[in-house]
Coordinates of C-alpha atoms and ligand atoms in Angstrom, one line a residue:
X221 CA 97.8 163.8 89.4
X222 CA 94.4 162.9 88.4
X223 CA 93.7 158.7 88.9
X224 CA 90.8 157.6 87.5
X225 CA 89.8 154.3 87.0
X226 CA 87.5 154.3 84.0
X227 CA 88.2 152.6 81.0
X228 CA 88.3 155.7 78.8
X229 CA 88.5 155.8 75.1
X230 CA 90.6 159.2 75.0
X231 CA 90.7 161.7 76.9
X232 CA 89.2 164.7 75.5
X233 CA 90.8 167.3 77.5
X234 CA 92.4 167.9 81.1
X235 CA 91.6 171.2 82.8
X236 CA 92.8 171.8 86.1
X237 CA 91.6 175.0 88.3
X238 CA 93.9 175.5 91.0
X239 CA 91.8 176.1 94.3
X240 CA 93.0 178.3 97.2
X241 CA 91.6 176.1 99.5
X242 CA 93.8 173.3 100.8
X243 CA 91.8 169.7 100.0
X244 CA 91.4 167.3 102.6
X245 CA 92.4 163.9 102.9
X246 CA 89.3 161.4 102.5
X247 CA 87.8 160.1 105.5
X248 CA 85.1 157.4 106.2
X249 CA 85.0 154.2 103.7
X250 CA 83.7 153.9 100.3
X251 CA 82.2 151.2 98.9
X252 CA 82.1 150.3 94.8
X253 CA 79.1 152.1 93.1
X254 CA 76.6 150.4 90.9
X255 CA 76.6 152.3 87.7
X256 CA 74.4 150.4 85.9
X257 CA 71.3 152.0 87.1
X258 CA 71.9 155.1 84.9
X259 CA 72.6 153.3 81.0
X260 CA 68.5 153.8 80.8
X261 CA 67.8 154.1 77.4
X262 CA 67.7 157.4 75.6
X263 CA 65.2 159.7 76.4
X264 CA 62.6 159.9 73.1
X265 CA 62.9 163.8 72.2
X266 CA 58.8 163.5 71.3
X267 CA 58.0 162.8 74.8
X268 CA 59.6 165.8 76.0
X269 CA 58.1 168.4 77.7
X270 CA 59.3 172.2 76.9
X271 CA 61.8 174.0 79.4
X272 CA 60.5 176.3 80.8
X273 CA 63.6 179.5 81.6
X274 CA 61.6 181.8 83.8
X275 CA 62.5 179.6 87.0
X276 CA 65.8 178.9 85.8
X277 CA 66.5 182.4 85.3
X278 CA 64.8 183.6 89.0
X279 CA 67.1 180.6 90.7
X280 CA 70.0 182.1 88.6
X281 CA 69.5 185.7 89.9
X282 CA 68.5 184.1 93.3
X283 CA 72.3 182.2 93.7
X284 CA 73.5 185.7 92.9
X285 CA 72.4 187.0 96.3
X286 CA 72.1 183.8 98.4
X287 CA 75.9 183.2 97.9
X288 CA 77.4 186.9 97.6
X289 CA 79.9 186.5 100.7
X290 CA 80.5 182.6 100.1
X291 CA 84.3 183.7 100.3
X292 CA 83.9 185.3 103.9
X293 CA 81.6 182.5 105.2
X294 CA 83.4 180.0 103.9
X295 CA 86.3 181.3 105.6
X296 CA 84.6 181.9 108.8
X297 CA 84.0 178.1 109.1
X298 CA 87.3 176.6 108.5
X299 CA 89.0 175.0 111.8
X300 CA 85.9 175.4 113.2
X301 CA 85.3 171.9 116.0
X302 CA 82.4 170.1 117.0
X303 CA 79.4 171.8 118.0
X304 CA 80.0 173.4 121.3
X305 CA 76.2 172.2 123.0
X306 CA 76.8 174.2 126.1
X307 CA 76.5 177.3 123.9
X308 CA 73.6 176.4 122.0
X309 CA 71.4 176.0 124.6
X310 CA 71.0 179.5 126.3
X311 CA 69.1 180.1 129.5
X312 CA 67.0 177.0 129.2
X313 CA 65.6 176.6 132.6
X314 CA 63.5 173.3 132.0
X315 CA 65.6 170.5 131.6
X316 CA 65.6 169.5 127.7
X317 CA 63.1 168.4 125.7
X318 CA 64.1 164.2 124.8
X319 CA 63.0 163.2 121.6
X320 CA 60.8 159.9 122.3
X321 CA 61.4 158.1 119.7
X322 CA 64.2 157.4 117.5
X323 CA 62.8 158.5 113.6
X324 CA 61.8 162.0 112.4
X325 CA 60.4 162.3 109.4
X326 CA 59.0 165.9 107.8
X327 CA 57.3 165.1 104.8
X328 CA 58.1 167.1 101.8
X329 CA 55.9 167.8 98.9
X330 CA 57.4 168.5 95.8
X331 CA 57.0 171.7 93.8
X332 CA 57.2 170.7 89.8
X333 CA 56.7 173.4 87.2
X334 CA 56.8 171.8 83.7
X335 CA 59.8 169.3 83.5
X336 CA 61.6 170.3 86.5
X337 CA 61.2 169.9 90.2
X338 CA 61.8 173.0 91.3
X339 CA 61.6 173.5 95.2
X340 CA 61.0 170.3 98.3
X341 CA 59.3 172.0 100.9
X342 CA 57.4 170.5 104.1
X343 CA 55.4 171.5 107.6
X344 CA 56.7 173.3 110.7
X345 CA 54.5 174.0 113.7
X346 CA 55.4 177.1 115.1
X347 CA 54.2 178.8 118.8
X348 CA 51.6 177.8 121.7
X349 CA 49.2 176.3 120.5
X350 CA 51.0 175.8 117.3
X351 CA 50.4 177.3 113.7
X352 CA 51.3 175.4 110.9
X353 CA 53.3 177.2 107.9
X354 CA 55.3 175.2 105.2
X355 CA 59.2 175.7 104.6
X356 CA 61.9 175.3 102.0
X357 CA 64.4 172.9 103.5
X358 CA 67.8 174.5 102.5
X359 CA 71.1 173.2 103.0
X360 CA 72.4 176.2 101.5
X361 CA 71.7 178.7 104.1
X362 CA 71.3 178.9 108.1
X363 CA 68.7 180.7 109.0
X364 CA 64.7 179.9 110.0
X365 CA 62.7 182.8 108.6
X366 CA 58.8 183.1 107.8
X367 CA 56.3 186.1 107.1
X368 CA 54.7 187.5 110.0
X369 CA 52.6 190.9 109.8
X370 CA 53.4 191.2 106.5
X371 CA 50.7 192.9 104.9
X372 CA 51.8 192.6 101.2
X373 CA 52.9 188.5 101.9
X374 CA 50.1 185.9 100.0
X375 CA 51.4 183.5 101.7
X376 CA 50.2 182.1 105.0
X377 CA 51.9 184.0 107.9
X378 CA 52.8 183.5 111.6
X379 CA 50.7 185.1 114.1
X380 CA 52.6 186.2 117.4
X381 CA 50.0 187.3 119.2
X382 CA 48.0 184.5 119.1
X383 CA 50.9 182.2 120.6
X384 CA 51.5 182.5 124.4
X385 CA 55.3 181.3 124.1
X386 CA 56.4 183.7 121.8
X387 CA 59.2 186.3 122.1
X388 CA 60.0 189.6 120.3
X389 CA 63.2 191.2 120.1
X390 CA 64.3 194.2 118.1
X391 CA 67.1 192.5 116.6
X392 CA 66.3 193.4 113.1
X393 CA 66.5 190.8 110.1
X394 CA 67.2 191.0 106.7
X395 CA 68.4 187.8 104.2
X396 CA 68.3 187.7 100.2
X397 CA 66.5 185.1 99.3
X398 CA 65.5 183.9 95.6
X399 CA 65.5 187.2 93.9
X400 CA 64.2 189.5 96.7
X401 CA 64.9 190.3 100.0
X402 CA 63.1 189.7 103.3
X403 CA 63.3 192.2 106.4
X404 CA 61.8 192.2 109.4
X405 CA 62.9 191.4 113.5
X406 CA 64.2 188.0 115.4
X407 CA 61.5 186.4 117.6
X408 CA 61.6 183.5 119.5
X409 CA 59.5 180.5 119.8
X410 CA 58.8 176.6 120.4
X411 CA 59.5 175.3 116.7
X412 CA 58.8 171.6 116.0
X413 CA 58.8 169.5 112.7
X414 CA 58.5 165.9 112.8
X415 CA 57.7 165.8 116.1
X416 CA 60.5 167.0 117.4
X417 CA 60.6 170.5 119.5
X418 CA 63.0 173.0 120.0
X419 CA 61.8 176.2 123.0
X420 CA 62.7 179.1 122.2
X421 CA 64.3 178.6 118.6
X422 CA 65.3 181.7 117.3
X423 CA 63.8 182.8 113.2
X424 CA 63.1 185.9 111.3
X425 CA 60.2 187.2 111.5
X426 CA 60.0 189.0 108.1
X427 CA 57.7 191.7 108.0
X428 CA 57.9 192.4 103.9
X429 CA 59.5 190.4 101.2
X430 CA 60.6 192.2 97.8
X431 CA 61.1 190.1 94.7
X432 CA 59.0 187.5 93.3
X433 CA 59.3 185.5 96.5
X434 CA 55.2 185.6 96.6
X435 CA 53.5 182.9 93.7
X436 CA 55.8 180.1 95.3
X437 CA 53.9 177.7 97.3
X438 CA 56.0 177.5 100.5
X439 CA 55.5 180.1 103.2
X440 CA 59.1 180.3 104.6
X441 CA 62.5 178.6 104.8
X442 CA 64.3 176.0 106.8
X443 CA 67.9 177.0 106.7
X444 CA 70.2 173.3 107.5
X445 CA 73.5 174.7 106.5
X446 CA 76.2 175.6 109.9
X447 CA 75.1 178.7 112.1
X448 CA 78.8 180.3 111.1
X449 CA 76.6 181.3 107.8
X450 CA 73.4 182.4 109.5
X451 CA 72.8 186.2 109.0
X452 CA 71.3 186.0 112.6
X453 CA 74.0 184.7 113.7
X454 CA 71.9 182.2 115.9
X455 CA 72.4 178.2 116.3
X456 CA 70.1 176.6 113.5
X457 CA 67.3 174.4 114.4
X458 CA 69.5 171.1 114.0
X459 CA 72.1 172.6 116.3
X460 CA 69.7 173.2 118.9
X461 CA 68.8 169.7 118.2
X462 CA 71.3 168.1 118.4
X463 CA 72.1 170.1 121.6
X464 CA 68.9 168.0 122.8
X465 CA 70.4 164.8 122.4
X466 CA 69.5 164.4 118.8
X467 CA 71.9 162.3 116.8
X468 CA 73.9 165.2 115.1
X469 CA 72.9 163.7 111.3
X470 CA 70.0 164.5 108.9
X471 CA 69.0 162.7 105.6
X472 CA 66.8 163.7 102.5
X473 CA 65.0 161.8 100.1
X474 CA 64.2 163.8 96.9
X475 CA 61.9 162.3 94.6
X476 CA 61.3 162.9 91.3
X477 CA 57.5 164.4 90.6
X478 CA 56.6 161.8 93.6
X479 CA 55.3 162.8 96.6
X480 CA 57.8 160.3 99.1
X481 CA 60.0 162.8 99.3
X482 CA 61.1 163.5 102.9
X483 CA 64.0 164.7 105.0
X484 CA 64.6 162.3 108.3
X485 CA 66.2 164.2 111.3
X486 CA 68.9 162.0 113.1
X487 CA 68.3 159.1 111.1
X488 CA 68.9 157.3 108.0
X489 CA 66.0 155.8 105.9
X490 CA 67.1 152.7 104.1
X491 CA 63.7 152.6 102.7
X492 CA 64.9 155.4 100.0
X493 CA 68.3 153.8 99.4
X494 CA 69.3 151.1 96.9
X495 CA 72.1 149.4 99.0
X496 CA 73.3 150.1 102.6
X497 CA 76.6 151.3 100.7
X498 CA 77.3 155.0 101.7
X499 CA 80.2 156.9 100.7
X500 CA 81.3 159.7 103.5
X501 CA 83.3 162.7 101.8
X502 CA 84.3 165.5 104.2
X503 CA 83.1 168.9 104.6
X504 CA 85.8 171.6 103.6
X505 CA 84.4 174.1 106.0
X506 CA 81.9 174.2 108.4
X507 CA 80.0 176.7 106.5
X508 CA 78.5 175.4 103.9
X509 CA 77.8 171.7 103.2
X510 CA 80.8 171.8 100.7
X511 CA 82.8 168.9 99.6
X512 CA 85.5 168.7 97.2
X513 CA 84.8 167.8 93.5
X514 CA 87.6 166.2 91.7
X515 CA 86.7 165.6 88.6
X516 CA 83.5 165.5 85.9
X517 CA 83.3 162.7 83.7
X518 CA 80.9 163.3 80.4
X519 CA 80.5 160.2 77.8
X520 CA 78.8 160.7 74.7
X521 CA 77.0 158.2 72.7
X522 CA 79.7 155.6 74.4
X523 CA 82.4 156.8 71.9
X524 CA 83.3 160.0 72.7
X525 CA 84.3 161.0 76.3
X526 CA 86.0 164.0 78.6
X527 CA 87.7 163.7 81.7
X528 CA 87.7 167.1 83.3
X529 CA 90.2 167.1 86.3
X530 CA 88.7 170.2 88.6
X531 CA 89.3 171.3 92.4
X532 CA 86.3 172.9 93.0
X533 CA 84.3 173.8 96.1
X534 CA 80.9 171.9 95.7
X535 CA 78.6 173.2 98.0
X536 CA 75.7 170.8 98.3
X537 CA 72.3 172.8 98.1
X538 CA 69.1 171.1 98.5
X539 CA 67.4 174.7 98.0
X540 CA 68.9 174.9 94.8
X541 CA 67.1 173.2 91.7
X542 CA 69.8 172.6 89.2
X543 CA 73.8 172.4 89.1
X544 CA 76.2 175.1 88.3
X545 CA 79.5 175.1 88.0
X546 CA 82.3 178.1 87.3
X547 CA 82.2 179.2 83.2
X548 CA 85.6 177.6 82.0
X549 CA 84.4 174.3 83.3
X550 CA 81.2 174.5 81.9
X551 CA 82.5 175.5 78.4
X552 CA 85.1 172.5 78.8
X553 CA 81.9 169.8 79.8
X554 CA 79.3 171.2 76.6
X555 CA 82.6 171.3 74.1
X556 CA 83.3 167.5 74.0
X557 CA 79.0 167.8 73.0
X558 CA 78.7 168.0 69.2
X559 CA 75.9 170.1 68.6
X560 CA 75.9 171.8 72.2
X561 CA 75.2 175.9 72.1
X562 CA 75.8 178.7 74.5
X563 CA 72.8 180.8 74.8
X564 CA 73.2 184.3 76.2
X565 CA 69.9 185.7 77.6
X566 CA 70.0 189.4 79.1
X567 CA 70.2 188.1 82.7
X568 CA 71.8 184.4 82.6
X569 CA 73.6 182.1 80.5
X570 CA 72.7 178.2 79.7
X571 CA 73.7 175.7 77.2
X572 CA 71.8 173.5 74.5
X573 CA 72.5 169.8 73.1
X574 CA 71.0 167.9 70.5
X575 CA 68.5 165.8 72.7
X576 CA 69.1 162.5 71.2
X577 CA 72.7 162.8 72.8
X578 CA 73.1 159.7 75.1
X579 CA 74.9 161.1 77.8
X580 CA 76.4 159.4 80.8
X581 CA 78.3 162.1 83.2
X582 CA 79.1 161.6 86.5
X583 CA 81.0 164.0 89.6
X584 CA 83.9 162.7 91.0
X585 CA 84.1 164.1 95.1
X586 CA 87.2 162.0 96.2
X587 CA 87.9 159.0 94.2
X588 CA 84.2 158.1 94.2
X589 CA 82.2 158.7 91.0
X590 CA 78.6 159.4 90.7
X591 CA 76.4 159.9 88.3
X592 CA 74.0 162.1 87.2
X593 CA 70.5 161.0 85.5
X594 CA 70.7 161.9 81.9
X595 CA 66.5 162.2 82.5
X596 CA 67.5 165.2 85.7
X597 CA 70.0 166.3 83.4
X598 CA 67.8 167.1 79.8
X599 CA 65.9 169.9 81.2
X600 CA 63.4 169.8 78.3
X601 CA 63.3 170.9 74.8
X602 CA 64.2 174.8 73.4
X603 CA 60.5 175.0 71.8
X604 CA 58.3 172.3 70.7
X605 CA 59.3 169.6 68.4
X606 CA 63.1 171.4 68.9
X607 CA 66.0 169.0 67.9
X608 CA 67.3 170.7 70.9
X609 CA 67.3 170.7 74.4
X610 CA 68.3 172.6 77.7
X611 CA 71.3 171.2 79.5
X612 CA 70.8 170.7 83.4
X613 CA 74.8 172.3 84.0
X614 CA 74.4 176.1 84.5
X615 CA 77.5 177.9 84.0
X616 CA 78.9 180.8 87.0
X617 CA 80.1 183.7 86.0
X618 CA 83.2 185.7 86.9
X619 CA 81.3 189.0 85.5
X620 CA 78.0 187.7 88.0
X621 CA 80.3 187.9 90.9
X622 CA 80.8 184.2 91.4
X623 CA 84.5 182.7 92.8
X624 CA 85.8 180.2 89.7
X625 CA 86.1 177.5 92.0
X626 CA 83.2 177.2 93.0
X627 CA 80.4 174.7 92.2
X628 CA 77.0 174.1 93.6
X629 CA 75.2 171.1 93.5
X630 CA 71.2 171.3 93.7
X631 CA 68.5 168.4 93.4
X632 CA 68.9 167.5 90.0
X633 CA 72.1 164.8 91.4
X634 CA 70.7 164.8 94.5
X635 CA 67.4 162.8 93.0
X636 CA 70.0 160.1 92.2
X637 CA 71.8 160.0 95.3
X638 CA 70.2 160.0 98.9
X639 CA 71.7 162.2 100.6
X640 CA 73.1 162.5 104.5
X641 CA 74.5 165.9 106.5
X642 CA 76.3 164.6 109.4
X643 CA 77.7 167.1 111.7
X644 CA 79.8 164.9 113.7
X645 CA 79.3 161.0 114.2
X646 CA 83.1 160.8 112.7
X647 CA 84.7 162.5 116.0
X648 CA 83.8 166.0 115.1
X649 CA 84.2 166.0 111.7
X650 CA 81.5 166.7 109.5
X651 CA 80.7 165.3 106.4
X652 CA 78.5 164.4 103.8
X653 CA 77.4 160.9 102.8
X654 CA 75.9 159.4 99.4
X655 CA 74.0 156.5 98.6
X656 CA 72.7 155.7 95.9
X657 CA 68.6 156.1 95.6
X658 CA 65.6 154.3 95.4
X659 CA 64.6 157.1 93.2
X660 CA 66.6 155.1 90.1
X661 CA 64.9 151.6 90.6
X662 CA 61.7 153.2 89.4
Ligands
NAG294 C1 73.1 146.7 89.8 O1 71.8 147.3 89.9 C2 70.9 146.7 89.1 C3 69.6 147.5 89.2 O2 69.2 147.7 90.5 C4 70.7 145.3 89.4 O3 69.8 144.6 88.6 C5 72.1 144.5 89.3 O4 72.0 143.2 89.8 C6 73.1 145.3 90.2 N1 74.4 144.7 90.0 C7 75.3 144.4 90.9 C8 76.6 143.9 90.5 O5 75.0 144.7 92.1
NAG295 C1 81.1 176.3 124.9 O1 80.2 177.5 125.2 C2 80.2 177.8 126.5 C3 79.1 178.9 126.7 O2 79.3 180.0 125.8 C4 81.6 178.3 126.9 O3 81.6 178.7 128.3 C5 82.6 177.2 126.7 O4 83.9 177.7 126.9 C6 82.5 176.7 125.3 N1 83.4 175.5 125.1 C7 84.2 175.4 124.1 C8 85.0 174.1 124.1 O5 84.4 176.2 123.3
NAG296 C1 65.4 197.1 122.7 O1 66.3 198.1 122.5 C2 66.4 199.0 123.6 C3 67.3 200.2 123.1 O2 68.4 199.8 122.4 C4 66.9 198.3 124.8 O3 67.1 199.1 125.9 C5 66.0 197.1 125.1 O4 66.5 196.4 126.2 C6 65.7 196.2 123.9 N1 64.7 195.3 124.2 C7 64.8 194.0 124.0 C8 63.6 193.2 124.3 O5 65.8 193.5 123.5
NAG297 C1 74.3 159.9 69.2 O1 73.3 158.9 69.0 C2 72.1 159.4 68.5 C3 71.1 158.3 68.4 O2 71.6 157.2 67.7 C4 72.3 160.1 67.1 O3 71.1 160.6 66.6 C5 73.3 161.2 67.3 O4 73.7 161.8 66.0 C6 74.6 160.7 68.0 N1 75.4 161.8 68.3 C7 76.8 161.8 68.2 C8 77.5 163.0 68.5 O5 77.4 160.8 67.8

């Protein structure tokens, strides 16, 4: 049964969602979290901004696509081992590029609209001699894709002809991505970010986009999740990487409205943690990055608190901008809120709270707890001078197509937790590690 800790004054309620998914045991060591980073004082309603919905509602249609087979691909990367190198690297007839030095960092610059950071997104070079476009780093999805000949793209576009390294295929491409679609072939090209190359990477080349993909600022995407997941069905850039010698782990820094933020490829920055702590939780399928969560903890005012006990799949998404978790759950977390409100709109479905709630909640994955900044959480107010504002948990639909155990888990935590991917240091197991970030000393 559910073991927690915490000093509770009741216990609200106990859900339990019974997951298909066998759990597994913990792995790594854990190390006792400072929680006394988040008791910041509440957050003055008159200094809010206003939410803005629009994005919300675009992200919301947008995970409607992006994770429409999360069944099958999750599926598809259970029992899966290590990364088998000798496959990745296909016909290379030079002998592997060696990274020279040890860090990699891509730079990411941070894409706020109103209160929210919506989107981290940073440089790739791309062909011989190389062009420069920006991507979305994604942990959600696998695949490499930017425009190229796309006459109705505003956004800066690859030009094959004008590399000498570039190959075409007619392997044809097509991915949802936000609320569109991009089509178009597989090329291959040199691809290198942070100074670190990959020949002949494999991307989508996407030769029209549908939706409102155009009016974002990044040109393409940087898909980090496992290849099993890629609609190419090619080894990622990090495989390849890692195929080169790389050490098989990656690391992000997400920043609130600051412009530090940064993703370092087979390293760890302990310039954007707190403490060296770092608590490992293993991957439930080498699909996604997708880690149990246990249980969600919500305190209000320090005298009134929940303790939901869940077994969810949490699939941690850096391309995602807020966190959403399956209906009943979500109903559970906003009922122990006095005040809270569902809101139906004609497309998506969110929650308000009276703003001058003090609210400590925290995500248990294992029988670690971590919490949430009530600031990342409060996603504004409903209109201006509103006693009420928008609450950063998103609920997911049965009726929208979405499994009911599954969570996922976008920047707003992952600005209070550094966060590392590692594919393998443990032996082949993957797994994802949290510390806690230098985000919450400022
Ligand atoms: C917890 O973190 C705060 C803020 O960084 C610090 O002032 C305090 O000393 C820490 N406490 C412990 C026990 O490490
Ligand atoms: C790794 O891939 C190579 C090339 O496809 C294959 O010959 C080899 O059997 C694979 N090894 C394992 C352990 O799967
Ligand atoms: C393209 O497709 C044709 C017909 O299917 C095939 O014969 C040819 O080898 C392919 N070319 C490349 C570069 O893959
Ligand atoms: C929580 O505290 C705030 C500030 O003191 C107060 O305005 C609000 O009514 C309290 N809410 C609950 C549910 O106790």
């Amino acid at each position: 049964m559910f073991y927690s800790p915490f000093t509770s004054l009741f216990v609200a309620s106990v859900l339990t969602i019974i997951s298909a998914n066998p759990l597994p045991s913990p792995t790594g060591f854990s190390v006792t979290i400072n929680r006394s980073f988040h008791q910041r004082p509440p957050v003055k309603s008159s200094s809010l901004p206003v939410c803005n919905v629009q994005p919300i509602e675009r992200e919301f249609k947008g995970l409607q696509s992006k994770y429409r087979d999360v069944d099958k691909n999750f599926n598809n990367g259970i029992n899966v081992g290590p990364v088998n190198t000798s496959a990745i690297v296909e016909d290379e007839a030079e002998a592997p590029f060696i990274p020279p030095v040890l860090v990699h960092t891509m730079p990411l610059d941070d894409y706020v609209s109103g209160n929210l950071d919506i989107m981290y997104y940073g440089p790739l070079q791309i062909g011989t001699p190389p062009q420069e476009l920006t991507v979305d780093v994604d942990t959600g999805s696998a695949d490499l894709w930017f425009p190229c000949d796309c006459p109705d793209c505003e956004n800066k576009q690859f030009e094959p002809l004008e590399s000498s390294t570039c190959e075409e295929s007619n392997e044809t491409f097509s991915i949802s991505y936000g609320s569109g679609t991009a089509d178009g072939q597989l090329m291959r090209d040199t691809v290198s970010v942070g100074g670190l190359e990959v020949r002949r990477q494999w991307f989508g080349a996407a030769r029209s986009l549908q939706g409102d993909f155009n009016g974002l600022p990044n040109d393409g995407l940087l898909g980090l999740a496992f290849s099993t997941v890629a609609q190419s069905g090619k080894a990622t850039f990090f495989e390849n990487l890692i195929a080169e010698g790389l050490p098989p782990m990656f690391s992000m820094h997400l920043a609130r409205h600051h412009d530090d933020s940064a993703v370092c490829f087979g390293c760890i920055d302990r310039l954007k943690t707190l403490d060296p702590g770092i608590v490992w939780i293993s991957v439930l399928s080498k699909a996604y990055w997708s880690i149990s969560m246990d249980a969600i903890n919500v305190n209000v005012n320090k005298t009134r608190e929940l303790q939901l006990a869940t077994a969810l799949r949490a699939i941690v998404d850096t391309g995602t901008t807020l966190i959403y978790l399956p209906e009943a759950v979500v109903s559970e977390f906003y009922a122990v809120i006095p005040g809270s409100t569902h809101v139906f709109q004609p497309e998506f479905e969110f929650y308000t709270f009276p703003c001058s709630t003090m609210l400590d909640i925290e995500f248990a994955f294992g029988q670690n707890r971590f919490a949430v900044n009530p600031a990342d959480f409060n996603l504004g107010m409903t209109a201006p001078d509103s006693p009420d504002c928008v609450g950063g948990v998103l609920p997911l639909s049965a009726a929208s197509g979405f499994p009911q155990d599954l969570a996922i888990v976008g920047d707003e935590f992952l600005k209070s937790w550094y966060s590392i991917f590692d594919y393998g240091s443990d032996g082949g197991n993957a797994r994802v590690g949290f510390s806690p970030s230098i985000n919450n000393a400022r």
